[in-house]
XYZ file of C-alpha atoms in Angstrom:
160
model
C 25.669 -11.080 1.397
C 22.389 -9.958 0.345
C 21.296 -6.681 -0.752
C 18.501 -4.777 -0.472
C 16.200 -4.043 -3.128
C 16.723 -0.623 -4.970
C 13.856 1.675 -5.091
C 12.563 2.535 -8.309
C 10.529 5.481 -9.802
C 7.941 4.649 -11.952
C 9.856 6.086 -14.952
C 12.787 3.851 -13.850
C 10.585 0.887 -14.360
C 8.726 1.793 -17.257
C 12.306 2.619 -19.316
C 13.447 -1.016 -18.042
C 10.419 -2.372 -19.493
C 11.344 -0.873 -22.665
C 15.083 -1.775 -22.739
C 13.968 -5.607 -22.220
C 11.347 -5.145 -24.938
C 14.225 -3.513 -27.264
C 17.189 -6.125 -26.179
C 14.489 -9.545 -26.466
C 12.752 -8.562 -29.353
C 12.133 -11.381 -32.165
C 15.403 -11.744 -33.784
C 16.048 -10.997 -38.352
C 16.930 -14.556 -39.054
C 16.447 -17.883 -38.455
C 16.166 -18.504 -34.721
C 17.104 -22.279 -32.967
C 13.598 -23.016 -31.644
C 15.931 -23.847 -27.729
C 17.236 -20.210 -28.295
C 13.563 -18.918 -29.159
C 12.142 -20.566 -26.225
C 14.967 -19.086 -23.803
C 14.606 -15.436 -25.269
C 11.128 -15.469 -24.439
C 11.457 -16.641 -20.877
C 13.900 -14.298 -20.467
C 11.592 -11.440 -21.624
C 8.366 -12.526 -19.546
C 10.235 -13.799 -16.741
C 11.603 -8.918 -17.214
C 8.261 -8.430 -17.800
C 6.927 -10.000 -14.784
C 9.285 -8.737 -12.501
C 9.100 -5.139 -13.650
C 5.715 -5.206 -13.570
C 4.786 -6.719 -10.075
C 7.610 -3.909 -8.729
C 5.096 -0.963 -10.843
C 1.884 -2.515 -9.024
C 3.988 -3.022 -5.727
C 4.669 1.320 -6.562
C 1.072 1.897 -7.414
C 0.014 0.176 -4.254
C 1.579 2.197 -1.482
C 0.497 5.253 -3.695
C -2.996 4.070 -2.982
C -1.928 2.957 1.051
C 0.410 6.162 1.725
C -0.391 7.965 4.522
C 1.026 11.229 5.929
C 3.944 10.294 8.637
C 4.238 12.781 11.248
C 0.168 13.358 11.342
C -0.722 11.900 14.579
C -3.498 13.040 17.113
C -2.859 15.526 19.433
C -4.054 16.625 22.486
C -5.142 20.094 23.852
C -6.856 21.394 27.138
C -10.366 22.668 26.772
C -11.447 24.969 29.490
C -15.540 25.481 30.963
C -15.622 28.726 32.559
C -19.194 30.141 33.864
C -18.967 33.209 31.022
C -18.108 31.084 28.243
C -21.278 28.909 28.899
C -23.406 31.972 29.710
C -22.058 34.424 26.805
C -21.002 31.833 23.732
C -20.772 34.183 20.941
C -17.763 35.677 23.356
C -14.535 34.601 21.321
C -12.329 35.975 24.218
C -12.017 32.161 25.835
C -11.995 30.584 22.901
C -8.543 30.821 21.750
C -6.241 30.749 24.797
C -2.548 30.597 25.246
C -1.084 27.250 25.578
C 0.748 28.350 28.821
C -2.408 29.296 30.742
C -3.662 26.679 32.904
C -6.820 25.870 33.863
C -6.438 26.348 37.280
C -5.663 29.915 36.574
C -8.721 30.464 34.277
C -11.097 29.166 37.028
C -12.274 26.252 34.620
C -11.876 22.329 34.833
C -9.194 20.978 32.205
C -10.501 18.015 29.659
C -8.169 16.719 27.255
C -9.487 16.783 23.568
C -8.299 14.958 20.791
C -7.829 16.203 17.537
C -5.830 15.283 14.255
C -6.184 12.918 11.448
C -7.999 9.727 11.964
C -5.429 7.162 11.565
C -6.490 3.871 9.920
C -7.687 1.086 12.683
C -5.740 -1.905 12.612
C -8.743 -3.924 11.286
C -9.144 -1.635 8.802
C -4.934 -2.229 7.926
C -5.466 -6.001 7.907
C -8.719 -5.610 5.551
C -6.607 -3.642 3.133
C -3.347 -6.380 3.028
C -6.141 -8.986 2.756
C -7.584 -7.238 -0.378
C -4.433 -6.411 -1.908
C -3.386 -10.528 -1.207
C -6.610 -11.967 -2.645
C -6.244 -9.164 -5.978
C -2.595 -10.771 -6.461
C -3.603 -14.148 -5.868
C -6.440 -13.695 -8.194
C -3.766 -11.752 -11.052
C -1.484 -15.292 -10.869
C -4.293 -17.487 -11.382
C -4.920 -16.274 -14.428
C -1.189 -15.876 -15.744
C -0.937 -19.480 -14.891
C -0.552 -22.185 -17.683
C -3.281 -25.034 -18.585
C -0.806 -27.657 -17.458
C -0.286 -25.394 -13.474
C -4.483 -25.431 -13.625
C -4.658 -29.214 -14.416
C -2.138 -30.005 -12.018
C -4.309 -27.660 -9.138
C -6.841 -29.199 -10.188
C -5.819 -32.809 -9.376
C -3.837 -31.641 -5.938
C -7.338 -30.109 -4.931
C -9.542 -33.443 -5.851
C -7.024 -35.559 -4.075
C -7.262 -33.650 -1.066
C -11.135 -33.359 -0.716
C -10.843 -37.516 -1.183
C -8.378 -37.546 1.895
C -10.688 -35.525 3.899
């Protein structure tokens, strides 16, 4: 069975980061270099995962949007006397149940709202938040992970 991942608030995260720091701190005594080695995975391995889930939070800060906010339509009616007289603000706010068949005017449909993100500009923003993590674990990677790039990527431009 697998479960779904629990939110958590920033504090949440930050106080976890903490407890790992407290729990896989360097030890008093003499430490087996195996154990050593296995305490510290275990801490970056914490520190890694606590921290991707705090950019993952700061990210849809940055990307929320308002739900709810969509554009919405409403009828705008051209009568003779609100051409001829436009400082009149009699026909400028009218009741939502008059029609504008009873006004004498032609009905046009006008949008208005929030301007919603286009989806070109959605995929621009998941392609600039992919390249910024890509680019973050390239540089956490080891000598030996570049080296071994490195190599995959010469071997393949020979293939070609």
């Amino acid at each position: 069975m697998v479960r779904s991942k629990r939110k958590r608030t920033r504090e949440e995260i930050e106080e976890a980061l903490r407890e790992n720091e407290r729990v896989n701190a360097t030890q008093v005594g003499p430490e087996d270099p195996e154990d050593k080695r296995r305490r510290k995975a275990r801490r970056r391995q914490n520190d890694s995962r606590l921290n991707k889930a705090r950019r993952e939070l700061n990210l849809t800060d940055r990307c929320h949007t308002i739900d709810g906010m969509l554009p919405s339509e409403r009828v705008v009616v051209d009568t003779e006397e609100s051409k001829e007289d436009s400082g009149n603000q009699e026909n400028s706010f009218i009741r939502p149940e008059v029609s504008a068949d009873q006004l004498g005017g032609s009905a046009q449909p006008a949008t208005t709202g929030v301007a919603l993100p286009t989806a070109d500009e959605v995929r621009e923003a998941a392609k600039r938040a992919r390249r910024e993590r890509d680019r973050i674990r390239r540089s956490n990677r080891t000598l030996s992970q570049k080296e071994r790039d490195r190599r995959k990527q010469a071997e393949y431009q020979r293939a070609r």
